[in-house]
Coordinates of C-alpha atoms in Angstrom, one line a residue:
M1 CA 18.3 -7.6 -16.0
A2 CA 19.9 -10.6 -14.4
L3 CA 21.1 -8.5 -11.2
A4 CA 17.6 -7.0 -10.9
S5 CA 15.7 -10.3 -11.1
S6 CA 18.1 -11.4 -8.2
V7 CA 17.9 -8.5 -5.5
R8 CA 15.9 -9.7 -2.5
V9 CA 12.0 -8.1 -2.4
P10 CA 12.3 -5.1 -0.6
Y11 CA 10.9 -4.5 2.9
V12 CA 7.3 -3.1 1.8
A13 CA 4.0 -3.2 3.1
Y14 CA 1.0 -2.4 0.5
L15 CA -2.8 -1.1 1.0
R16 CA -4.4 -1.8 -2.4
V17 CA -8.4 -1.0 -3.7
Y18 CA -9.6 -3.8 -6.3
E19 CA -12.3 -2.5 -8.1
P20 CA -15.0 -4.4 -10.0
L21 CA -14.8 -3.7 -14.0
A22 CA -18.2 -1.6 -13.7
A23 CA -16.1 1.4 -11.9
F24 CA -13.9 1.6 -15.6
P25 CA -14.8 3.7 -18.2
E26 CA -15.0 2.0 -21.6
P27 CA -12.1 1.6 -23.3
E28 CA -10.3 0.8 -19.8
R29 CA -13.0 -1.5 -19.0
S30 CA -12.9 -4.3 -21.9
Y31 CA -9.4 -3.7 -21.6
W32 CA -9.5 -5.6 -17.7
A33 CA -12.0 -8.0 -18.9
R34 CA -9.6 -9.7 -21.3
Y35 CA -6.4 -9.1 -19.0
A36 CA -8.2 -10.9 -16.2
K37 CA -9.1 -13.6 -17.8
R38 CA -5.0 -14.5 -19.1
D39 CA -3.6 -17.5 -17.4
H40 CA -0.8 -16.1 -16.0
T41 CA -0.8 -12.7 -14.8
P42 CA 2.2 -10.6 -13.2
T43 CA 2.9 -10.6 -9.1
A44 CA 4.0 -7.9 -6.7
V45 CA 7.7 -9.0 -6.7
D46 CA 7.2 -9.1 -10.8
E47 CA 6.3 -5.6 -10.6
Q48 CA 9.4 -4.6 -8.1
R49 CA 11.8 -6.0 -10.2
R50 CA 10.8 -4.5 -13.3
A51 CA 11.7 -1.1 -10.9
L52 CA 14.8 -2.3 -9.7
A53 CA 16.0 -2.9 -13.7
D54 CA 15.1 0.8 -14.5
L55 CA 17.8 2.1 -11.5
L56 CA 20.5 0.0 -13.4
P57 CA 21.0 2.1 -16.3
T58 CA 23.4 5.4 -16.3
P59 CA 21.6 8.2 -15.4
P60 CA 19.0 5.8 -13.1
V61 CA 15.4 5.9 -15.1
P62 CA 13.6 6.9 -11.3
V63 CA 9.7 6.8 -13.3
P64 CA 8.8 4.9 -16.0
V65 CA 8.8 6.4 -19.0
H66 CA 5.3 4.9 -19.8
E67 CA 2.5 3.9 -17.6
S68 CA 2.0 0.1 -16.8
A69 CA -0.7 -1.9 -18.6
D70 CA -0.7 -4.4 -15.3
A71 CA -2.8 -5.0 -12.9
F72 CA -3.7 -7.8 -10.0
V73 CA -6.8 -9.5 -10.5
A74 CA -9.0 -10.5 -7.4
V75 CA -12.7 -12.1 -8.2
V76 CA -14.8 -11.5 -5.3
N77 CA -18.4 -13.1 -4.9
K78 CA -17.9 -14.1 -8.7
V79 CA -16.9 -10.5 -9.5
T80 CA -13.7 -9.8 -11.1
C81 CA -12.2 -6.4 -9.5
V82 CA -8.7 -5.4 -10.6
C83 CA -6.3 -3.0 -9.1
P84 CA -4.0 -1.1 -11.6
W85 CA -0.8 -1.1 -11.1
R86 CA -0.3 2.9 -12.4
T87 CA 3.5 2.4 -11.9
R88 CA 4.5 5.7 -13.3
L89 CA 2.1 7.3 -11.0
R90 CA 3.4 5.9 -7.8
G91 CA 6.7 6.4 -8.9
W92 CA 6.4 10.1 -9.2
Q93 CA 4.8 10.2 -5.6
A94 CA 7.0 8.0 -4.2
L95 CA 10.4 10.3 -5.6
E96 CA 8.4 13.6 -3.9
A97 CA 8.6 11.7 -0.9
L98 CA 12.0 10.5 -1.2
E99 CA 13.2 14.0 -1.1
E100 CA 11.6 14.5 2.2
L101 CA 13.6 11.5 3.2
L102 CA 16.7 11.6 2.5
P103 CA 19.9 14.0 3.2
T104 CA 20.4 16.1 -0.4
S105 CA 23.7 14.5 -0.5
V106 CA 22.5 10.7 -0.4
L107 CA 20.0 11.8 -2.7
D108 CA 22.2 13.2 -5.1
A109 CA 24.6 10.7 -5.3
A110 CA 21.5 8.1 -6.2
L111 CA 19.7 10.3 -8.2
P112 CA 21.5 13.1 -9.8
P113 CA 19.2 16.4 -9.9
V114 CA 19.0 16.6 -13.3
V115 CA 17.1 13.4 -13.0
R116 CA 15.0 14.5 -10.4
R117 CA 14.3 17.9 -11.7
Q118 CA 12.9 16.4 -14.8
A119 CA 11.1 14.0 -13.3
A120 CA 9.0 16.8 -11.4
T121 CA 8.7 18.9 -14.6
D122 CA 7.3 15.3 -16.2
Y123 CA 4.6 14.8 -13.4
E124 CA 3.7 18.9 -13.1
R125 CA 2.7 18.4 -16.8
W126 CA 0.9 15.0 -16.0
R127 CA -0.8 16.3 -13.5
E128 CA -2.5 19.8 -15.4
R129 CA -3.9 16.7 -18.2
N130 CA -5.2 14.4 -15.1
P131 CA -6.1 16.6 -12.1
D132 CA -8.5 13.3 -10.4
A133 CA -5.3 10.9 -11.2
R134 CA -5.1 8.5 -7.8
P135 CA -3.2 5.6 -7.5
W136 CA -4.9 2.4 -6.4
I137 CA -1.7 1.1 -4.2
R138 CA -0.2 2.8 -1.5
A139 CA 2.9 1.7 0.0
A140 CA 4.7 1.8 3.6
T141 CA 8.6 0.7 3.8
W142 CA 9.8 -1.4 7.2
H143 CA 6.5 -1.2 8.9
V144 CA 2.3 -1.4 8.2
P145 CA 1.2 2.0 9.4
V146 CA -1.0 1.7 12.4
R147 CA -3.9 3.4 10.9
W148 CA -4.3 1.0 7.9
F149 CA -4.9 -1.8 10.6
V150 CA -8.1 0.4 11.6
L151 CA -9.7 -1.0 8.3
F152 CA -9.6 -4.7 9.4
S153 CA -10.6 -7.4 11.5
D154 CA -9.0 -10.3 12.7
G155 CA -11.2 -12.6 11.3
E156 CA -10.1 -11.5 7.8
R157 CA -6.7 -12.4 8.5
E158 CA -4.9 -14.8 6.3
Y159 CA -1.3 -16.7 7.0
A160 CA -0.1 -19.2 4.7
E161 CA 2.9 -20.3 4.0
G162 CA 3.6 -20.2 -0.1
E163 CA 6.9 -21.1 -2.4
Q164 CA 8.2 -17.7 -2.2
G165 CA 7.8 -17.7 1.7
P166 CA 5.2 -16.6 4.1
L167 CA 1.9 -14.7 3.2
L168 CA 0.3 -12.1 5.6
R169 CA -2.7 -10.2 4.4
Y170 CA -6.0 -9.2 5.5
R171 CA -9.3 -8.3 2.8
T172 CA -12.5 -6.9 3.5
P173 CA -14.8 -5.2 1.4
M174 CA -15.0 -1.4 0.9
V175 CA -18.5 -1.0 2.8
Q176 CA -16.6 -2.5 6.0
A177 CA -14.0 -0.4 5.4
R178 CA -15.3 3.1 5.6
R179 CA -17.7 2.0 8.4
R180 CA -14.4 1.3 10.3
V181 CA -12.4 4.7 9.6
A182 CA -15.6 6.1 10.4
R183 CA -16.0 4.9 13.9
G184 CA -12.5 5.1 14.7
L185 CA -12.2 8.0 14.1
R186 CA -15.4 9.1 16.0
T187 CA -13.4 7.2 19.0
L188 CA -10.2 8.9 18.6
R189 CA -11.6 12.5 18.4
D190 CA -13.7 11.6 21.5
A191 CA -10.6 10.7 23.3
L192 CA -7.6 12.3 21.9
E193 CA -6.6 15.8 20.4
E194 CA -6.0 16.0 17.2
G195 CA -2.2 14.7 16.0
P196 CA -0.6 12.2 13.5
L197 CA -3.2 9.1 14.2
I198 CA -6.3 10.8 13.3
D199 CA -4.9 13.0 10.3
G200 CA -3.7 9.6 9.0
L201 CA -6.8 8.0 9.2
V202 CA -8.7 11.1 7.8
D203 CA -6.4 10.8 4.9
V204 CA -7.2 7.1 4.3
G205 CA -10.7 7.8 4.6
R206 CA -10.7 10.4 1.8
W207 CA -8.6 8.5 -0.6
L208 CA -10.9 5.3 -0.3
E209 CA -13.7 7.7 -1.1
E210 CA -12.5 8.1 -4.1
F211 CA -13.2 4.4 -5.1
H212 CA -16.3 2.1 -6.7
P213 CA -18.6 1.3 -3.0
R214 CA -18.2 -2.7 -4.1
S215 CA -14.6 -2.7 -4.0
L216 CA -11.8 -4.6 -2.3
V217 CA -9.7 -3.7 0.2
E218 CA -6.5 -5.1 1.3
L219 CA -3.6 -5.0 3.3
D220 CA -0.7 -7.0 1.9
Y221 CA 2.6 -7.3 4.1
G222 CA 4.5 -7.9 0.9
G223 CA 8.3 -8.1 1.8
L224 CA 7.7 -7.6 5.6
V225 CA 7.3 -11.0 5.8
H226 CA 10.9 -11.6 5.5
A227 CA 11.9 -8.9 7.9
V228 CA 9.8 -10.5 10.7
P229 CA 11.1 -14.2 12.6
E230 CA 8.6 -16.6 11.3
G231 CA 7.6 -17.8 14.5
Q232 CA 6.8 -14.0 15.2
L233 CA 4.8 -13.4 11.9
A234 CA 2.7 -16.3 12.9
E235 CA 1.5 -14.8 15.8
D236 CA 1.3 -11.6 14.7
R237 CA -2.4 -10.3 15.2
S238 CA -1.8 -6.3 14.8
A239 CA -4.9 -5.8 13.6
A240 CA -6.7 -7.6 16.5
E241 CA -4.6 -5.6 18.6
V242 CA -5.5 -2.1 17.1
A243 CA -9.1 -3.2 17.6
E244 CA -8.5 -3.8 21.1
G245 CA -7.2 -0.3 21.7
L246 CA -10.0 1.3 20.2
A247 CA -12.8 -0.6 21.9
A248 CA -11.0 0.1 25.6
L249 CA -11.0 4.0 24.4
R250 CA -14.7 3.7 23.7
E251 CA -15.1 2.3 27.2
G252 CA -13.2 5.1 28.8
D253 CA -10.4 2.5 30.3
G254 CA -7.1 4.3 29.0
E255 CA -4.8 1.4 30.7
R256 CA -6.4 -1.2 28.5
A257 CA -5.8 1.0 25.1
G258 CA -2.4 1.9 26.5
A259 CA -1.3 -1.4 27.3
A260 CA -2.8 -2.8 23.2
Y261 CA -0.9 0.2 22.1
E262 CA 2.3 -0.5 23.8
K263 CA 2.2 -4.1 22.7
L264 CA 1.9 -3.0 19.0
S265 CA 4.3 -0.1 18.8
Q266 CA 7.2 -2.6 20.5
R267 CA 6.3 -5.4 17.6
W268 CA 6.9 -2.7 14.5
R269 CA 9.9 -0.5 16.7
A270 CA 11.7 -4.1 16.5
V271 CA 11.2 -4.5 12.8
R272 CA 11.8 -1.1 11.8
E273 CA 15.1 -1.2 13.5
R274 CA 16.1 -4.0 11.4
Q275 CA 16.9 -1.6 8.2
F276 CA 20.0 -0.1 10.3
S277 CA 21.4 -3.6 11.2
S278 CA 23.8 -4.7 9.1

């Protein structure tokens, strides 16, 4: 366990939804109400260290045996909202994505085929019992997807120095996030052909529709703050650049839109290239 706790936090960013307690059925609502009153609740770093600890045994445990009973807590206008971790569900989904990202030989060395087959079987059985389940958290490694910035404005940006390093995040009411997604989609469809950017924003919009309308949506740079030089992080205005690009497209100014997109792309290309440095 000591080894797991000493590992640097992975370079992962998160898109989270915090739902008000009223969104949860009983007895889950009462459980989260009691949970939110605790003096101390686990952090994102705690969650990641627990996951790393599961990878230490032989064979490794890629997906927790039991679902997490933890959540992130936020108070919005005196309303308590929670974002359940649902680590087991996210672990299954991450494992599926991993099989598309890594060569089979590399994946077999890290997670033996028998381990992955058992996890896939467990997930299939679980999905049969929980067909409508969805995670409250989405993650992206070594970058923040451009489509996530569409949900936020520069005025919602929060940057601060903390004991464990800098924090950079955006928070917005669900109603604003949905409105921006709809407006962004109209702009993109009027100006561009169907493609990954539009498809990705459609997917995010559908995901947001699954949650209570009084929820809070959060974009947290998470471990990515350790991959960006401090000065550059403080000057990062990615949401503003996305908004600028969309505004230029609405006005028919392709040159200005291209300049905003290029500035954004260069910043995140430099971050993603760090994963290949030694």
